[in-house]
PDB file of C-alpha atoms in Angstrom:
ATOM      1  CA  UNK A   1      -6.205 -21.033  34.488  1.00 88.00           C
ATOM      2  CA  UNK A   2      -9.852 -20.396  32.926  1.00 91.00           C
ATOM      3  CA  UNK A   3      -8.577 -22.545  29.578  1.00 93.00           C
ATOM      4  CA  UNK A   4     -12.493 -22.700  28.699  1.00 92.00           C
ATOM      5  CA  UNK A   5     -12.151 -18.668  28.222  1.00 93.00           C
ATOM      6  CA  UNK A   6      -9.957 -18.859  25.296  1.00 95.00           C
ATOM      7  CA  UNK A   7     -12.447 -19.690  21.974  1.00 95.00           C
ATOM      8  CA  UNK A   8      -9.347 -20.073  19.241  1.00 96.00           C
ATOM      9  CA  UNK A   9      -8.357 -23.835  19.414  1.00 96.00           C
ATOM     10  CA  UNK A  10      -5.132 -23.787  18.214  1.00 96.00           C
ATOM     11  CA  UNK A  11      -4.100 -21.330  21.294  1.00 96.00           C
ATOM     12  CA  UNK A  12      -6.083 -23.791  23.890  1.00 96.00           C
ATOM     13  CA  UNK A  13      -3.998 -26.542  22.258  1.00 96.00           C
ATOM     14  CA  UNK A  14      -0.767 -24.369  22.892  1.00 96.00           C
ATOM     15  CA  UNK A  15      -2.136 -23.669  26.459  1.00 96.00           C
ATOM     16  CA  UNK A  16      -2.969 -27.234  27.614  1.00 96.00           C
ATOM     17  CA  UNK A  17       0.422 -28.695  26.237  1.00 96.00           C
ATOM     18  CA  UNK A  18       2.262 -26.207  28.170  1.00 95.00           C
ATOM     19  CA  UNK A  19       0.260 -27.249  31.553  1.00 95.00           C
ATOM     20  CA  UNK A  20       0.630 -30.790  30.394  1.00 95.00           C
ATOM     21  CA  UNK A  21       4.252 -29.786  30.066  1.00 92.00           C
ATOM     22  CA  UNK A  22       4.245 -28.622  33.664  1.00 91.00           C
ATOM     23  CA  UNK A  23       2.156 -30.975  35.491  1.00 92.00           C
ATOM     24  CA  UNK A  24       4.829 -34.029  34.110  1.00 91.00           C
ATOM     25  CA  UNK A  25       7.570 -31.634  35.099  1.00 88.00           C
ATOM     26  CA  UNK A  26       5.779 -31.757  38.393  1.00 89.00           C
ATOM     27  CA  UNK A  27       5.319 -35.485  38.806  1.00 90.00           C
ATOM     28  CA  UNK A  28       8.982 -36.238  37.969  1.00 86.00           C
ATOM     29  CA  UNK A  29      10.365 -33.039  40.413  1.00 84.00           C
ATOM     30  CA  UNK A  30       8.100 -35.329  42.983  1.00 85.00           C
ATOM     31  CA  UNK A  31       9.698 -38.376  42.377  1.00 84.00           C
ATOM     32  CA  UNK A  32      13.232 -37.327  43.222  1.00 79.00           C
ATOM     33  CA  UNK A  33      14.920 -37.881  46.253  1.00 80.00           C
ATOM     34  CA  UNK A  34      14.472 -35.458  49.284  1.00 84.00           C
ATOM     35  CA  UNK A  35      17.995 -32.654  48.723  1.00 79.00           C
ATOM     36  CA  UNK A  36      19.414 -30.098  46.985  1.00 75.00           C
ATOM     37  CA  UNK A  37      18.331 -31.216  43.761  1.00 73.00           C
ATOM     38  CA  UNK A  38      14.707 -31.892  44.579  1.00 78.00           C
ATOM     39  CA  UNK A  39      14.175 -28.185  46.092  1.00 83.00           C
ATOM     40  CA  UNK A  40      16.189 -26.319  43.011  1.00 79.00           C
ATOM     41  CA  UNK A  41      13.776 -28.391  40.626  1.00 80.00           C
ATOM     42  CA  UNK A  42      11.002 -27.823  42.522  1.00 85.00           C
ATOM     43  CA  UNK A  43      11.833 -24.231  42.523  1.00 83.00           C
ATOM     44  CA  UNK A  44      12.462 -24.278  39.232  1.00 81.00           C
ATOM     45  CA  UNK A  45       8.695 -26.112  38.727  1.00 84.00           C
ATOM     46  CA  UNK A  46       7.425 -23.688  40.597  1.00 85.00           C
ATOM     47  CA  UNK A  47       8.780 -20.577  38.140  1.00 84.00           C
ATOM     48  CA  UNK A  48       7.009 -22.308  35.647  1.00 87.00           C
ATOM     49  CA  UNK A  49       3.463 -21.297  37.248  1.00 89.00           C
ATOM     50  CA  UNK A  50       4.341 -17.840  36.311  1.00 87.00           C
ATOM     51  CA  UNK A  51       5.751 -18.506  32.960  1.00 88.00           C
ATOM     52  CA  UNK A  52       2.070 -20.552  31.931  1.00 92.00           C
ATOM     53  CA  UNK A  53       0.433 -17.659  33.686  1.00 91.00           C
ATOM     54  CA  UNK A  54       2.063 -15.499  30.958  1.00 89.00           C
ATOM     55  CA  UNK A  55       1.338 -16.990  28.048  1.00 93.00           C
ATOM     56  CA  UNK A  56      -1.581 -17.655  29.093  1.00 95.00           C
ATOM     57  CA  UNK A  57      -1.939 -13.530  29.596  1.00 91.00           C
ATOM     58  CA  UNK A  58      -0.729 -13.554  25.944  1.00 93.00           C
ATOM     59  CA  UNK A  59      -3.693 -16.157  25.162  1.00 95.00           C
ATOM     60  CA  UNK A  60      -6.481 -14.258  26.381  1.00 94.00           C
ATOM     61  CA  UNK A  61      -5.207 -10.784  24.319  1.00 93.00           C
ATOM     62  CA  UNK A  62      -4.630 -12.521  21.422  1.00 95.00           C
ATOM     63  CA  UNK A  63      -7.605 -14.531  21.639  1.00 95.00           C
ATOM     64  CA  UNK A  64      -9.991 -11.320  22.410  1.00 93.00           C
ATOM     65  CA  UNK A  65      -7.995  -9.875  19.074  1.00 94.00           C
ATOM     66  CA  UNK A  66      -8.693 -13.014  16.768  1.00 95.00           C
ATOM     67  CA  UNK A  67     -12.522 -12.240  17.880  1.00 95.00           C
ATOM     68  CA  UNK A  68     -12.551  -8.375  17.711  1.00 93.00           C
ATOM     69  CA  UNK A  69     -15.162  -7.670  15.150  1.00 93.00           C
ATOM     70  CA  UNK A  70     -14.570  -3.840  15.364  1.00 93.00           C
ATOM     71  CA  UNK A  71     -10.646  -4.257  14.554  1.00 93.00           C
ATOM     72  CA  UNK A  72     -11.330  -6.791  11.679  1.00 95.00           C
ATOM     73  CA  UNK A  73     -13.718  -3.994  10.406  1.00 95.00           C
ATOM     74  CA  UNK A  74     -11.510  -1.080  11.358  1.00 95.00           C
ATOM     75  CA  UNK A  75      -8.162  -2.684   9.435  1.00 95.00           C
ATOM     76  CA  UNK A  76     -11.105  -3.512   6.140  1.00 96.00           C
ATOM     77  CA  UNK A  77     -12.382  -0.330   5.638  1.00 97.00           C
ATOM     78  CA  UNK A  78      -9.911   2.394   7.042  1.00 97.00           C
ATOM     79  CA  UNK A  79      -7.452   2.121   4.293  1.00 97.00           C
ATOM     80  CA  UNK A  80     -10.504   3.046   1.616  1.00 97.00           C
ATOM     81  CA  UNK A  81     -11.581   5.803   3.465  1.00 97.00           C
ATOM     82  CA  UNK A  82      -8.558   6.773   3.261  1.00 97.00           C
ATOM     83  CA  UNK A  83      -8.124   6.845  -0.169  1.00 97.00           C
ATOM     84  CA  UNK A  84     -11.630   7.899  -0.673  1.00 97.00           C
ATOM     85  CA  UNK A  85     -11.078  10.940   2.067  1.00 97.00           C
ATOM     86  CA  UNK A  86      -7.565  11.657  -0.086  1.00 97.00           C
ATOM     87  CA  UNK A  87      -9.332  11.686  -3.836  1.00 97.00           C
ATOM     88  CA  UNK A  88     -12.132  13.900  -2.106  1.00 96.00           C
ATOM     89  CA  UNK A  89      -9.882  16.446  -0.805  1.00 96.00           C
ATOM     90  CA  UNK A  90      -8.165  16.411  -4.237  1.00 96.00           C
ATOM     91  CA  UNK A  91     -11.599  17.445  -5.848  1.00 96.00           C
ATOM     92  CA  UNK A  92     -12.360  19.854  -3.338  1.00 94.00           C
ATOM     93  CA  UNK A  93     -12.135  23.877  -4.121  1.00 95.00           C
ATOM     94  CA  UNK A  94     -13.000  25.205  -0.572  1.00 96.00           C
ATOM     95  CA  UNK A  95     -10.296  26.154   1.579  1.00 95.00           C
ATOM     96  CA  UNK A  96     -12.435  25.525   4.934  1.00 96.00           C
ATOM     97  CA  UNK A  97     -13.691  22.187   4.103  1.00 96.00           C
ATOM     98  CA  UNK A  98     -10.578  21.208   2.527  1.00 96.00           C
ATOM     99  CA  UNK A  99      -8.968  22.045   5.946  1.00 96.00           C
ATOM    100  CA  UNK A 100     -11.390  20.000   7.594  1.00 96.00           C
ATOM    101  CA  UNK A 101     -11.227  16.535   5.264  1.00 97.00           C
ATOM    102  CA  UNK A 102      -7.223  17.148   6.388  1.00 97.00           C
ATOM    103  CA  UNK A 103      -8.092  17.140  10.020  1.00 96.00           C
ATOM    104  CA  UNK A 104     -10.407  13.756   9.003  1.00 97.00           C
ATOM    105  CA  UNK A 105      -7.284  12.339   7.108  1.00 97.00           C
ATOM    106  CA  UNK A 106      -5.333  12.935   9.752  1.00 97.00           C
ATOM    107  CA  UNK A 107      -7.397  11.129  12.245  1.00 96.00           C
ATOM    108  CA  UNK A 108      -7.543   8.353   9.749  1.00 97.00           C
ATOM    109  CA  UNK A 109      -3.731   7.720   9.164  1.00 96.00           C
ATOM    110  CA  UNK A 110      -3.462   7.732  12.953  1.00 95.00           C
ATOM    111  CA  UNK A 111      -6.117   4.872  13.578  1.00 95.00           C
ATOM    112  CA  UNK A 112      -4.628   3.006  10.897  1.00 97.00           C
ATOM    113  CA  UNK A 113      -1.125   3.418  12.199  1.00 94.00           C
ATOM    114  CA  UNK A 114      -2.695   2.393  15.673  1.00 92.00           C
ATOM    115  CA  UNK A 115      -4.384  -0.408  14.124  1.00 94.00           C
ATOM    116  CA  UNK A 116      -0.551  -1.818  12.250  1.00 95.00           C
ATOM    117  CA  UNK A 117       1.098  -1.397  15.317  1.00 92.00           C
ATOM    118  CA  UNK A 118      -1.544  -3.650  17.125  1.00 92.00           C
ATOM    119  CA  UNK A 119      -1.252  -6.407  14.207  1.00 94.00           C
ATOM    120  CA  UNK A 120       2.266  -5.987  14.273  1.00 93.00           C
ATOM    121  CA  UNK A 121       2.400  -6.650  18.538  1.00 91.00           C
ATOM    122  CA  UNK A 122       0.136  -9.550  17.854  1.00 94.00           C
ATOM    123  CA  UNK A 123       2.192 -10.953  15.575  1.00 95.00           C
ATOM    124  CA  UNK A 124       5.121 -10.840  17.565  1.00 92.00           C
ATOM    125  CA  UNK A 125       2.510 -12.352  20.362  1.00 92.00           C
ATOM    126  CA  UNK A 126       1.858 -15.471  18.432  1.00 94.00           C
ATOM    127  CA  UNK A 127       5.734 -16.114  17.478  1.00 92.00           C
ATOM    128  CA  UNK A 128       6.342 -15.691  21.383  1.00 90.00           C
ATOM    129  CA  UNK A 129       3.489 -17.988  22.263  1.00 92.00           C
ATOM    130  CA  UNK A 130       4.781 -20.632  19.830  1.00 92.00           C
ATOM    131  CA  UNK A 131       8.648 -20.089  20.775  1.00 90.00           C
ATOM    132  CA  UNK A 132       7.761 -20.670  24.519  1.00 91.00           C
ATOM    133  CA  UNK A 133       6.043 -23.235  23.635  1.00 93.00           C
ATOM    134  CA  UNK A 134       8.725 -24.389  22.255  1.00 91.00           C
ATOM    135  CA  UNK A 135      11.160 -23.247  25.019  1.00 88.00           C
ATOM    136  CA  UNK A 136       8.950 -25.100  27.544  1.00 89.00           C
ATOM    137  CA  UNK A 137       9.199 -28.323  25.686  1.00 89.00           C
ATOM    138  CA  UNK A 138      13.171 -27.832  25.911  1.00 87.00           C
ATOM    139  CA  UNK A 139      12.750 -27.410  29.605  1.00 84.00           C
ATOM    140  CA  UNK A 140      11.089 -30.457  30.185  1.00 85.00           C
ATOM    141  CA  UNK A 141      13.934 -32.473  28.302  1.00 82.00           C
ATOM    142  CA  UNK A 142      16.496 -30.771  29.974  1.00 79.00           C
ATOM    143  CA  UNK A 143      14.482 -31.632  33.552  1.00 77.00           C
ATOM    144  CA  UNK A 144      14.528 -35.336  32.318  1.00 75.00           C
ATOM    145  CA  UNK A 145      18.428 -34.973  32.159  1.00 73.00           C
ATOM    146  CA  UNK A 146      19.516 -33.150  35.373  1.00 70.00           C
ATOM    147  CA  UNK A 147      20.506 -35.628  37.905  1.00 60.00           C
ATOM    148  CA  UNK A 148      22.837 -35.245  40.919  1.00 47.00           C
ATOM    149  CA  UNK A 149      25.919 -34.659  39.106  1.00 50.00           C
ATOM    150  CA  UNK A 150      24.103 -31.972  36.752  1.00 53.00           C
ATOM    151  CA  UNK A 151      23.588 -29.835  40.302  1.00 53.00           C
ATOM    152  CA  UNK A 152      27.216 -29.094  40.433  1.00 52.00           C
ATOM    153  CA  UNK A 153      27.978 -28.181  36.819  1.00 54.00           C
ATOM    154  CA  UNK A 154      25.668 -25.266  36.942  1.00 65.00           C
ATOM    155  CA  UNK A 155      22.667 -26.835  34.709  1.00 63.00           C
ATOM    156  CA  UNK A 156      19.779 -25.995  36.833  1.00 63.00           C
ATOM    157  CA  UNK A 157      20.862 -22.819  37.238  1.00 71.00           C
ATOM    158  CA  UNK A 158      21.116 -22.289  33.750  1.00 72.00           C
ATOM    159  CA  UNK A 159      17.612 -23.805  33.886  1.00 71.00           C
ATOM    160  CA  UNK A 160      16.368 -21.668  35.961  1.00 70.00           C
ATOM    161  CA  UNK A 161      17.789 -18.444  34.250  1.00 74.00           C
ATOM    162  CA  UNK A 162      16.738 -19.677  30.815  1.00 75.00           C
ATOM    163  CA  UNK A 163      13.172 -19.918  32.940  1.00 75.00           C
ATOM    164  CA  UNK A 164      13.526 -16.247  34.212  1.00 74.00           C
ATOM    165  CA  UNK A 165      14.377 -15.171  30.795  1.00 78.00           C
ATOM    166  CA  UNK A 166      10.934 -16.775  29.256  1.00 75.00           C
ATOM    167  CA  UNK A 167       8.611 -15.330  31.715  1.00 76.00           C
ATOM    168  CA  UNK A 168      10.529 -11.933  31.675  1.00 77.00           C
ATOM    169  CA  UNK A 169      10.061 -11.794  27.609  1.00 76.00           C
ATOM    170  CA  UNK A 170       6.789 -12.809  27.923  1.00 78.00           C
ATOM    171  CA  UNK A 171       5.809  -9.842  30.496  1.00 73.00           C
ATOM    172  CA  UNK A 172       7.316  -7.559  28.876  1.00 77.00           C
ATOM    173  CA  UNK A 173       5.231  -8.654  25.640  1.00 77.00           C
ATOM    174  CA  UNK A 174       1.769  -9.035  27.709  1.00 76.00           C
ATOM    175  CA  UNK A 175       2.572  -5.338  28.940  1.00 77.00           C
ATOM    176  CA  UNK A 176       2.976  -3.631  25.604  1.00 77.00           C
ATOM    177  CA  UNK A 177       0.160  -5.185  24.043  1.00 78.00           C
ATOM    178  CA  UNK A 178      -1.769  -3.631  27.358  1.00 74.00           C
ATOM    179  CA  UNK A 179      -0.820  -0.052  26.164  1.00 75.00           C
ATOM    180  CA  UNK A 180      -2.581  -0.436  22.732  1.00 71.00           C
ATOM    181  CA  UNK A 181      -5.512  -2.810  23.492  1.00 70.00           C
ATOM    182  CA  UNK A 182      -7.804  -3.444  26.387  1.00 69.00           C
ATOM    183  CA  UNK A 183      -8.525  -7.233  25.337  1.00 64.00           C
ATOM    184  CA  UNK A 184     -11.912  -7.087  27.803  1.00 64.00           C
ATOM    185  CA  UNK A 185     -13.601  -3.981  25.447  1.00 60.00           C
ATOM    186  CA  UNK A 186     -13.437  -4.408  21.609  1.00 59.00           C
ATOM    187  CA  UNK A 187     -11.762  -2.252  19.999  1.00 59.00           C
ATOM    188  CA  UNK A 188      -8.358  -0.289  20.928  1.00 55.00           C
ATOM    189  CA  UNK A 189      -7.640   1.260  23.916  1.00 53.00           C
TER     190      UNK A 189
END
């Protein structure tokens, strides 16, 4: 992971705790005995690559959002010209041009629909990067805990499906963010 990519601090901070997370979950999976337990937690270790590779997915879009200078300008000004577009149609006496400040206004309300659904996704984005987060710090206390005994009562594998749960959320998120916003070109997609 390219960490240096991602300009917003706080979401490099989020990033490098959840590989410091990882890297200590490593180093104790490493210190356990050769068995059954040692390959479920380092399978379960290795599950984490993908959920880190998610968020940080979720880093870079959010990240390339933060920075987006023709979204910040689009979600300033498209609500006046709005209202300015809606008070000028008001005013206007000519059937054809009033038809064709309509056709504007309708192009408007759909960018700035498009442009609340993409704050409203990134939203969501920043709750999910701080619940897994979150989630990941859980996982690394629960590691700490699971010894021998633990194998047999079904705690990794509760573990592990907690694990499959994170990185499947955080797909899922990653992906519908993709259908509104290409984070490597400003503006929406």
């Amino acid at each position: 992971f390219d960490i240096g990519r991602i300009r917003d601090q706080a979401l490099r901070a989020d990033l490098e705790s959840a590989l410091d997370y990882h890297s200590h979950i490593e180093a104790y999976v490493r210190r356990q005995q050769a068995g059954p337990l040692r390959t479920r937690l380092e399978d379960t270790a290795n599950r984490l690559v993908d959920w880190i590779s998610n968020m940080y997915q979720l880093a870079l879009r959010l990240d390339a959002y933060r920075f987006d200078d023709l979204l910040a300008k689009g979600r300033a000004i498209v609500p006046d010209e709005i209202e300015e577009l809606s008070a000028r149609r008001q005013r206007e006496s000519n059937p054809t041009v009033q038809r064709e400040i309509d056709e504007v206004l309708a192009s408007k309300r759909k960018q700035w629909q498009t442009l609340q659904d993409l704050s409203t996704r990134m939203k969501q984005a920043e709750l999910q990067m701080e619940q897994s987060l979150t989630a990941l710090a859980t996982v690394y206390n629960q590691v700490q805990l699971i010894d021998a005994q633990d194998q047999e009562s079904g705690r990794s594998e509760r573990l592990s499906a907690d694990i499959q749960e994170q990185i499947d959320r955080l797909n899922d998120l990653v992906d519908s963010i993709n259908e509104v916003y290409d984070y490597h070109a400003p503006g929406l997609a």
